[in-house]
PDB file of C-alpha atoms in Angstrom:
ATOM      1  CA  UNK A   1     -93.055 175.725 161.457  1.00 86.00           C
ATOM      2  CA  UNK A   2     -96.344 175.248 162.806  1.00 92.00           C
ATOM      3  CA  UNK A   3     -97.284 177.378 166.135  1.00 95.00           C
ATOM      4  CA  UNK A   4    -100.403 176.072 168.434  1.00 97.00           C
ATOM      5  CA  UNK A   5    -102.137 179.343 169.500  1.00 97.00           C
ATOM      6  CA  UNK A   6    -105.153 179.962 172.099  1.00 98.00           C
ATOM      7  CA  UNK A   7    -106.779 183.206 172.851  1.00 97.00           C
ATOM      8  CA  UNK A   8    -109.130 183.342 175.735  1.00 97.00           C
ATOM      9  CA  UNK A   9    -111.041 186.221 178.013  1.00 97.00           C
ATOM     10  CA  UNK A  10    -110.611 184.175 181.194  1.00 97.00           C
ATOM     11  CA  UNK A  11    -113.991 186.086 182.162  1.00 96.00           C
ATOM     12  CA  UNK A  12    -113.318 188.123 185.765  1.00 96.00           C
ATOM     13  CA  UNK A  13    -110.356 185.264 186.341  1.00 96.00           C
ATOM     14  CA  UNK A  14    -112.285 182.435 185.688  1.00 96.00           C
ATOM     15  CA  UNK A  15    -115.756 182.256 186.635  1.00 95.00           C
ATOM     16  CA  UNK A  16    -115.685 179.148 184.629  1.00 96.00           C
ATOM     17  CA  UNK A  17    -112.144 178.190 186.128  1.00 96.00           C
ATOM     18  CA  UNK A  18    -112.266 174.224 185.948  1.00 96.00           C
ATOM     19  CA  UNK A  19    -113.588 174.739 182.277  1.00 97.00           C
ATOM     20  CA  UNK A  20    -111.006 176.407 181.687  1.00 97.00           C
ATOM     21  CA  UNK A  21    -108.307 174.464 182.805  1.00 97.00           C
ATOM     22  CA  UNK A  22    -109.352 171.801 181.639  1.00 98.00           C
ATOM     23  CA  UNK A  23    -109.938 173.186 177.987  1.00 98.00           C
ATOM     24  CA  UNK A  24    -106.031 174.770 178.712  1.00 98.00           C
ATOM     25  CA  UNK A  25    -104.722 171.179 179.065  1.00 98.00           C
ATOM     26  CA  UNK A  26    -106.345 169.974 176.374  1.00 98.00           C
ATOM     27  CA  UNK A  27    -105.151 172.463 173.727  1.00 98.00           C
ATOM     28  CA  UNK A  28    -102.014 172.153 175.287  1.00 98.00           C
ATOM     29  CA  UNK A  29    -100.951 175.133 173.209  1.00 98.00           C
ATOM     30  CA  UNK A  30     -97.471 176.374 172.366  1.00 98.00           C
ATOM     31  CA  UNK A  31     -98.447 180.683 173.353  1.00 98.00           C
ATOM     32  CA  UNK A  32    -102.021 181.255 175.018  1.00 98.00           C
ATOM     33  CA  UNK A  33    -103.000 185.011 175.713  1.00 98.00           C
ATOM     34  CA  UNK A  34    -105.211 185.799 178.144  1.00 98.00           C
ATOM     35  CA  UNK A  35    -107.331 188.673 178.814  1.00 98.00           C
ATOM     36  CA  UNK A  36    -109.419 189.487 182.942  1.00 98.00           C
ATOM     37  CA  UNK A  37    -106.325 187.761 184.389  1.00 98.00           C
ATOM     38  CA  UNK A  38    -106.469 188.371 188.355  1.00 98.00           C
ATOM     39  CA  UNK A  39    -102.627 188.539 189.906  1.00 98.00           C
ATOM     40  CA  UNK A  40    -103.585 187.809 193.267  1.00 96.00           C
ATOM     41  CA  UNK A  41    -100.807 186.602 196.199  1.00 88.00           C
ATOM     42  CA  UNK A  42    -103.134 186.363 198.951  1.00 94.00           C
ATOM     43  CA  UNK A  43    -103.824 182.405 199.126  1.00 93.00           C
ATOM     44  CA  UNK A  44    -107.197 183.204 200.985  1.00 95.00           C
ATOM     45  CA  UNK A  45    -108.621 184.581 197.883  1.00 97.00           C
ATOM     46  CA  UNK A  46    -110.658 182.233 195.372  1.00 97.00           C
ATOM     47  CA  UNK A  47    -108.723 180.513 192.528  1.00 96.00           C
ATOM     48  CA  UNK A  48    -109.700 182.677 189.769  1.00 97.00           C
ATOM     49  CA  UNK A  49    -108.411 185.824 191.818  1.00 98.00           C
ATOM     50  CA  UNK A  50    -105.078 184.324 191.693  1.00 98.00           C
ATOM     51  CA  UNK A  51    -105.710 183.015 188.127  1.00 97.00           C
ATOM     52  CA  UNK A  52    -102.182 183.966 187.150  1.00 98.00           C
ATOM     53  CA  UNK A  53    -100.655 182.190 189.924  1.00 97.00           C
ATOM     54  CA  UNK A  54    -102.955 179.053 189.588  1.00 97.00           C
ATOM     55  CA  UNK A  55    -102.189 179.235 185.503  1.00 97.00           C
ATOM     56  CA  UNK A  56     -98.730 178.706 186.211  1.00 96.00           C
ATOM     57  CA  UNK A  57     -99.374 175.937 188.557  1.00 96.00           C
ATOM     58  CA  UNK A  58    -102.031 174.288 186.550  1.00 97.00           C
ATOM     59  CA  UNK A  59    -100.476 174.010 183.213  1.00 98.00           C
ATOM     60  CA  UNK A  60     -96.943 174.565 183.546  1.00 96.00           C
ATOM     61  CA  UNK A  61     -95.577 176.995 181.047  1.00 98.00           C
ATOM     62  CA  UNK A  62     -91.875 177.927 181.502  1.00 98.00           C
ATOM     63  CA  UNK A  63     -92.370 181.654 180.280  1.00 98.00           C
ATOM     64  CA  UNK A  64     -95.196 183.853 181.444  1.00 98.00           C
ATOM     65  CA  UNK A  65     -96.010 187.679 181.436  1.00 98.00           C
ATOM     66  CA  UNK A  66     -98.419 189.681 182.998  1.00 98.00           C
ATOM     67  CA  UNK A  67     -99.506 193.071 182.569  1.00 98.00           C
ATOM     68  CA  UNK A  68    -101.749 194.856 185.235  1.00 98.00           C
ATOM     69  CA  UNK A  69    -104.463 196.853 183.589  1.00 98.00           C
ATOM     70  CA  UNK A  70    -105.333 198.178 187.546  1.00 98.00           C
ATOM     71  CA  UNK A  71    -105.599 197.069 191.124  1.00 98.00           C
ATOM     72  CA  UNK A  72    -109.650 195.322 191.612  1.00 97.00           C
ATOM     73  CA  UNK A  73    -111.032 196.909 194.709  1.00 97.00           C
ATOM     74  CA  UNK A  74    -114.632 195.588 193.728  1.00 97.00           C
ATOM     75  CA  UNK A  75    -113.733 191.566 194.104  1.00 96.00           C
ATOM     76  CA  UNK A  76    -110.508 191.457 196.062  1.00 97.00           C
ATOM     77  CA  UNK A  77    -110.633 194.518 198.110  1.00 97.00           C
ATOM     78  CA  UNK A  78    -106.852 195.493 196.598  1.00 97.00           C
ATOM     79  CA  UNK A  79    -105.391 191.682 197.098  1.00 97.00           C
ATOM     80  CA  UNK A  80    -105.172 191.448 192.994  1.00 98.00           C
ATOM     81  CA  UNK A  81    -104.250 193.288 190.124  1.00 98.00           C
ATOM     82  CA  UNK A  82    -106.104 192.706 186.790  1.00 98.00           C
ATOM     83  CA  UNK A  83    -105.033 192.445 183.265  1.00 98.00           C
ATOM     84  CA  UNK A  84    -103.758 191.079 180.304  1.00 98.00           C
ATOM     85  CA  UNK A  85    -100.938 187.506 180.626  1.00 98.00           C
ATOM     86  CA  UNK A  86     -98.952 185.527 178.077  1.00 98.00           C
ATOM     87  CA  UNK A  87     -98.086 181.477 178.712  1.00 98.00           C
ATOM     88  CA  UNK A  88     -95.212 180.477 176.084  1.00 98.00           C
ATOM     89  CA  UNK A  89     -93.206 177.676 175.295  1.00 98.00           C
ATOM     90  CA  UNK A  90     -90.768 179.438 174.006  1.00 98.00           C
ATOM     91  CA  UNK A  91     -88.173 182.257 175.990  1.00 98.00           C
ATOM     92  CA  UNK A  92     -89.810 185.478 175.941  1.00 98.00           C
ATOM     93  CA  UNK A  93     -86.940 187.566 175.092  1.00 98.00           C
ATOM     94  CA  UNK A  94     -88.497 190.886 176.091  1.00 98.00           C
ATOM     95  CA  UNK A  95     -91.670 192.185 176.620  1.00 98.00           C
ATOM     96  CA  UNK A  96     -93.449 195.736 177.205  1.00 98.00           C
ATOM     97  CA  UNK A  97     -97.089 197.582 177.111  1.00 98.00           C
ATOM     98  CA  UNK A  98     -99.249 200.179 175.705  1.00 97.00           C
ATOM     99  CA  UNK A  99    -101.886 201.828 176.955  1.00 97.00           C
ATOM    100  CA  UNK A 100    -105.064 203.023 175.657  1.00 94.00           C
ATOM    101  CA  UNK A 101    -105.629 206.270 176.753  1.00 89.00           C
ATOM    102  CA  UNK A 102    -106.313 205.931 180.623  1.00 93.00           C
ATOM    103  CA  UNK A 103    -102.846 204.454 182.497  1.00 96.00           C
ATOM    104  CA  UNK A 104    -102.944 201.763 184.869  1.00 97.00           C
ATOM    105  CA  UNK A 105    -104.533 202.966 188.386  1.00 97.00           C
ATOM    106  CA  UNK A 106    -105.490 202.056 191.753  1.00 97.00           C
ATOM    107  CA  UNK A 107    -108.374 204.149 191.737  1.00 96.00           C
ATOM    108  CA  UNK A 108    -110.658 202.403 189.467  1.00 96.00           C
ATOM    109  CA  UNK A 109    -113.987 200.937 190.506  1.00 96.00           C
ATOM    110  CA  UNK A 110    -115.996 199.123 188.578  1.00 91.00           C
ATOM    111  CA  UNK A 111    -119.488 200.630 188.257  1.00 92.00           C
ATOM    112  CA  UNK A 112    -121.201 201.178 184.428  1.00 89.00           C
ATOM    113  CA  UNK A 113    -120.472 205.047 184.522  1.00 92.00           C
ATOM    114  CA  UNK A 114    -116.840 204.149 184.799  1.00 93.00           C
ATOM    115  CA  UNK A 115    -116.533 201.543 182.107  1.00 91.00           C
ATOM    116  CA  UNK A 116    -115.265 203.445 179.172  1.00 89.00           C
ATOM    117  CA  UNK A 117    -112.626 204.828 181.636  1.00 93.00           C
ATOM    118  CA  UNK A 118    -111.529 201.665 181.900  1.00 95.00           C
ATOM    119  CA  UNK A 119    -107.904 201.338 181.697  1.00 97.00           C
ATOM    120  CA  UNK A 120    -106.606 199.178 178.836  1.00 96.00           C
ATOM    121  CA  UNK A 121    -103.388 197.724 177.607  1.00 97.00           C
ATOM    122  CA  UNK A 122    -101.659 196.169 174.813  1.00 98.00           C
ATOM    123  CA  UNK A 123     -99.368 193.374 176.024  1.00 98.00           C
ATOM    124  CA  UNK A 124     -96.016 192.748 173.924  1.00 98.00           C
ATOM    125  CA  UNK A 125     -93.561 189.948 174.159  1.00 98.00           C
ATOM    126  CA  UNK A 126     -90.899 188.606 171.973  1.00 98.00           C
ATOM    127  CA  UNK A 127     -89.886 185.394 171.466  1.00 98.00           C
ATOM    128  CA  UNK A 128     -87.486 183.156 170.574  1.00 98.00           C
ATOM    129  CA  UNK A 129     -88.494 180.484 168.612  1.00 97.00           C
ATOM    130  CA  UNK A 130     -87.274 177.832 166.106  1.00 95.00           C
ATOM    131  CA  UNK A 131     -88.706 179.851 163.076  1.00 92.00           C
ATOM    132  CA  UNK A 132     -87.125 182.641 164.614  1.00 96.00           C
ATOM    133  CA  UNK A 133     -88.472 186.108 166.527  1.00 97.00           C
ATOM    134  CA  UNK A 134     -92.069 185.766 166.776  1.00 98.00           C
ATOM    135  CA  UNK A 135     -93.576 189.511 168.247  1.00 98.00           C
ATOM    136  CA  UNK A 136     -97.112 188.253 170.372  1.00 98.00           C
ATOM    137  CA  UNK A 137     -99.863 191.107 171.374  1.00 98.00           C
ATOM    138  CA  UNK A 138    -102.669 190.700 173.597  1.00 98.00           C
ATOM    139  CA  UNK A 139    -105.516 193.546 173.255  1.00 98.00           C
ATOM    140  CA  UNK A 140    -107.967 194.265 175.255  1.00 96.00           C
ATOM    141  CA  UNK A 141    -109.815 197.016 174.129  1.00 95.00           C
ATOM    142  CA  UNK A 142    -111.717 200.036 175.424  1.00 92.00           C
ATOM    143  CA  UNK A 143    -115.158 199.556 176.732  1.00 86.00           C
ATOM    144  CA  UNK A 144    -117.933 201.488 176.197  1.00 81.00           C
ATOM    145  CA  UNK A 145    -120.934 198.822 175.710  1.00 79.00           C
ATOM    146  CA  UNK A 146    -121.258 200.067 171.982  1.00 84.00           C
ATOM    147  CA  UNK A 147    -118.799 197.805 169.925  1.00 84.00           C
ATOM    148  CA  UNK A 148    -120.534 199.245 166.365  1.00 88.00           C
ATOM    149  CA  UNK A 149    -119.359 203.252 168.026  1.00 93.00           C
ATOM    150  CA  UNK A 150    -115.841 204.071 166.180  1.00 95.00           C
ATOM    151  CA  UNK A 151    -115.678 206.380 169.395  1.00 94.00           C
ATOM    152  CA  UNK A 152    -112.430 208.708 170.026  1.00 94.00           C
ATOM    153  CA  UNK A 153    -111.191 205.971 172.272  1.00 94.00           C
ATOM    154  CA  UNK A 154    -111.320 203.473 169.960  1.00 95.00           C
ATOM    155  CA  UNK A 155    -109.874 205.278 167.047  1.00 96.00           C
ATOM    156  CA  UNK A 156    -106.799 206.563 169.664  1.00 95.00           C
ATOM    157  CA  UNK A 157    -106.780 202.404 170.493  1.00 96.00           C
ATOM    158  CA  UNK A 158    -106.166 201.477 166.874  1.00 97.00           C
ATOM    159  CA  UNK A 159    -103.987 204.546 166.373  1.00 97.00           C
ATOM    160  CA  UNK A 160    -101.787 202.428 169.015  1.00 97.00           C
ATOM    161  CA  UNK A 161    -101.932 199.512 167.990  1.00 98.00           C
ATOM    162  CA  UNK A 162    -100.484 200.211 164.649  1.00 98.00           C
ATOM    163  CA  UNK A 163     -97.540 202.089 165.401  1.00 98.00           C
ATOM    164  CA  UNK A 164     -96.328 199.466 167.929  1.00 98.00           C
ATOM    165  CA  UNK A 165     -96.374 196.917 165.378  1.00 98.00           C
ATOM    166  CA  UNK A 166     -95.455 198.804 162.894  1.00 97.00           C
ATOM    167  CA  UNK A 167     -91.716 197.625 161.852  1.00 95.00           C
ATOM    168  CA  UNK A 168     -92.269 194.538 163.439  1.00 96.00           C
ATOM    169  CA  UNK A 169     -91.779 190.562 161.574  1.00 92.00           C
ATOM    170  CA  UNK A 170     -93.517 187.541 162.509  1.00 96.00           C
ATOM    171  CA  UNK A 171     -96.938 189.192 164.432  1.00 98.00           C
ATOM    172  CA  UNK A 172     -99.781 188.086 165.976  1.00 98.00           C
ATOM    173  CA  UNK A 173    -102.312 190.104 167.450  1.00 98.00           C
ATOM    174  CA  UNK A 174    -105.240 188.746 169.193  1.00 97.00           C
ATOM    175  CA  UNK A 175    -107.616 189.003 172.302  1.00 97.00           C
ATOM    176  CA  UNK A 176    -110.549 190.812 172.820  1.00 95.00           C
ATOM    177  CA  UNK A 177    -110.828 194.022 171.285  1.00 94.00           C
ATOM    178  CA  UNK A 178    -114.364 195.023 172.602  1.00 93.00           C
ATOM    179  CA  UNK A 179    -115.535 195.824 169.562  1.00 91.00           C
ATOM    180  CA  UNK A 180    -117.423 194.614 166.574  1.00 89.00           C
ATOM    181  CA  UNK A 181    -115.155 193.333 163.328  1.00 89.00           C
ATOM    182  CA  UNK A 182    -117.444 195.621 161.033  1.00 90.00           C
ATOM    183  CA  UNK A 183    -116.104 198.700 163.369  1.00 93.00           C
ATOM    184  CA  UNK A 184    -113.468 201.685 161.674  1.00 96.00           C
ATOM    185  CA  UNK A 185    -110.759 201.001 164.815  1.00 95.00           C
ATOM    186  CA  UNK A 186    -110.424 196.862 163.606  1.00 94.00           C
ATOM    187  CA  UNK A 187    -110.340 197.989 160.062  1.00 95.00           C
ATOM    188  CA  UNK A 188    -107.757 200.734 160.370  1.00 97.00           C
ATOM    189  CA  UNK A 189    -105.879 197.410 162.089  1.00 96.00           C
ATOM    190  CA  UNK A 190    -106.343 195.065 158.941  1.00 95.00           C
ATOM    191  CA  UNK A 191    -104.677 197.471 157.013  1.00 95.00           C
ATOM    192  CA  UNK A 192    -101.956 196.258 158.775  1.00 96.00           C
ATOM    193  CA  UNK A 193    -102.489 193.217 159.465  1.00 95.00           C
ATOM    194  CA  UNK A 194    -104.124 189.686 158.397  1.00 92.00           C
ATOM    195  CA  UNK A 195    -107.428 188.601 159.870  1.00 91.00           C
ATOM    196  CA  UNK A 196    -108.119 185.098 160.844  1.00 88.00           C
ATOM    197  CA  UNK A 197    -111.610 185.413 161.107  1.00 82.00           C
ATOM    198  CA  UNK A 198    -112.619 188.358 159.108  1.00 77.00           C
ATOM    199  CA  UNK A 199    -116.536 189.065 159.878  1.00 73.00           C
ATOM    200  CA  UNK A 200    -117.667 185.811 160.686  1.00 78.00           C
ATOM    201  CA  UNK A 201    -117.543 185.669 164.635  1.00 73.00           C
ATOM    202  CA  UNK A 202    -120.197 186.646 166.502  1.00 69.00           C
ATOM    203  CA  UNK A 203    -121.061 188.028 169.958  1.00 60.00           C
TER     204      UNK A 203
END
């Protein structure tokens, strides 16, 4: 069975939110993960701070999960949440999240002495698919604007990471991990898991 996967950092909801769709429709992808997903209800906001809502809209996927990371006070004055979403073809039989050392909050703000306090998750679904269970994770790692630093965060982040797959058949990780492929915390992962992409990408 072949499985048509997208990963994407939708970039503060979409600051490139046609692009996106557009590139979404194209793929027309069986899973897509999504990391700086806005969940905003208020329809006076702009589209990409209700990119969940305007996902679901747009392209149509019958399953969907999101995960707020914490409530934005810096772009929606509290109107949105922001985090980490799944789109599936396929039932998502369950589905549950880690966090990285700081839990989700409502007292975040968004200024560069906060950014490695950051809150962070690791998104989990299960689904049900013709091959069988498939277990999905979307990562979004810490952030401390040194992705070389194997910093206490990031080892605690890859610490986490492998004991919630651990056990697990059929698993893909992906999404932005905030740090470099050459760094300790994504090697401790490949221990444990296949990379696609091993050091070639670039950022």
């Amino acid at each position: 069975m072949k499985i048509k996967f997208v990963t994407l950092n939708m970039w503060l909801g979409g600051i490139l939110f046609d692009n996106i769709i557009a590139f979404l429709k194209d793929q027309d992808a069986d899973i897509v993960v999504l990391q700086e997903v806005f969940n905003g209800e208020d329809k006076s906001l702009a589209a990409q701070y209700r990119s969940m809502q305007v996902l679901k809209e747009q392209l149509g996927y019958p399953y969907d999960d999101f995960v707020a990371d914490y409530r934005d006070f810096d772009y929606t004055d509290g109107k949105a949440q922001r985090g980490n979403a799944i789109l599936s073809k396929f039932l998502i039989t369950s589905g549950d999240a880690v966090f990285f050392d700081e839990p989700y909050t409502e007292e975040y703000r968004n200024i560069r002495v906060n950014f490695p306090n950051c809150p962070r998750n690791l998104q989990h679904v299960s689904l049900d698919t013709p091959a069988g269970e498939v277990n999905i994770y979307n990562i979004q790692g810490v952030w401390d604007m040194a992705g070389a630093s194997y910093s206490t965060k990031r080892k605690l982040m890859s610490e986490a990471v492998i004991k919630a797959i651990d056990g697990k058949q059929n698993t893909i990780l992906a999404g932005d991990v905030n740090a470099r492929p050459v760094n300790q915390a994504v090697k401790n992962i490949e221990e444990h898991l296949k990379s696609v992409f091993g050091n070639e990408l670039a950022s």
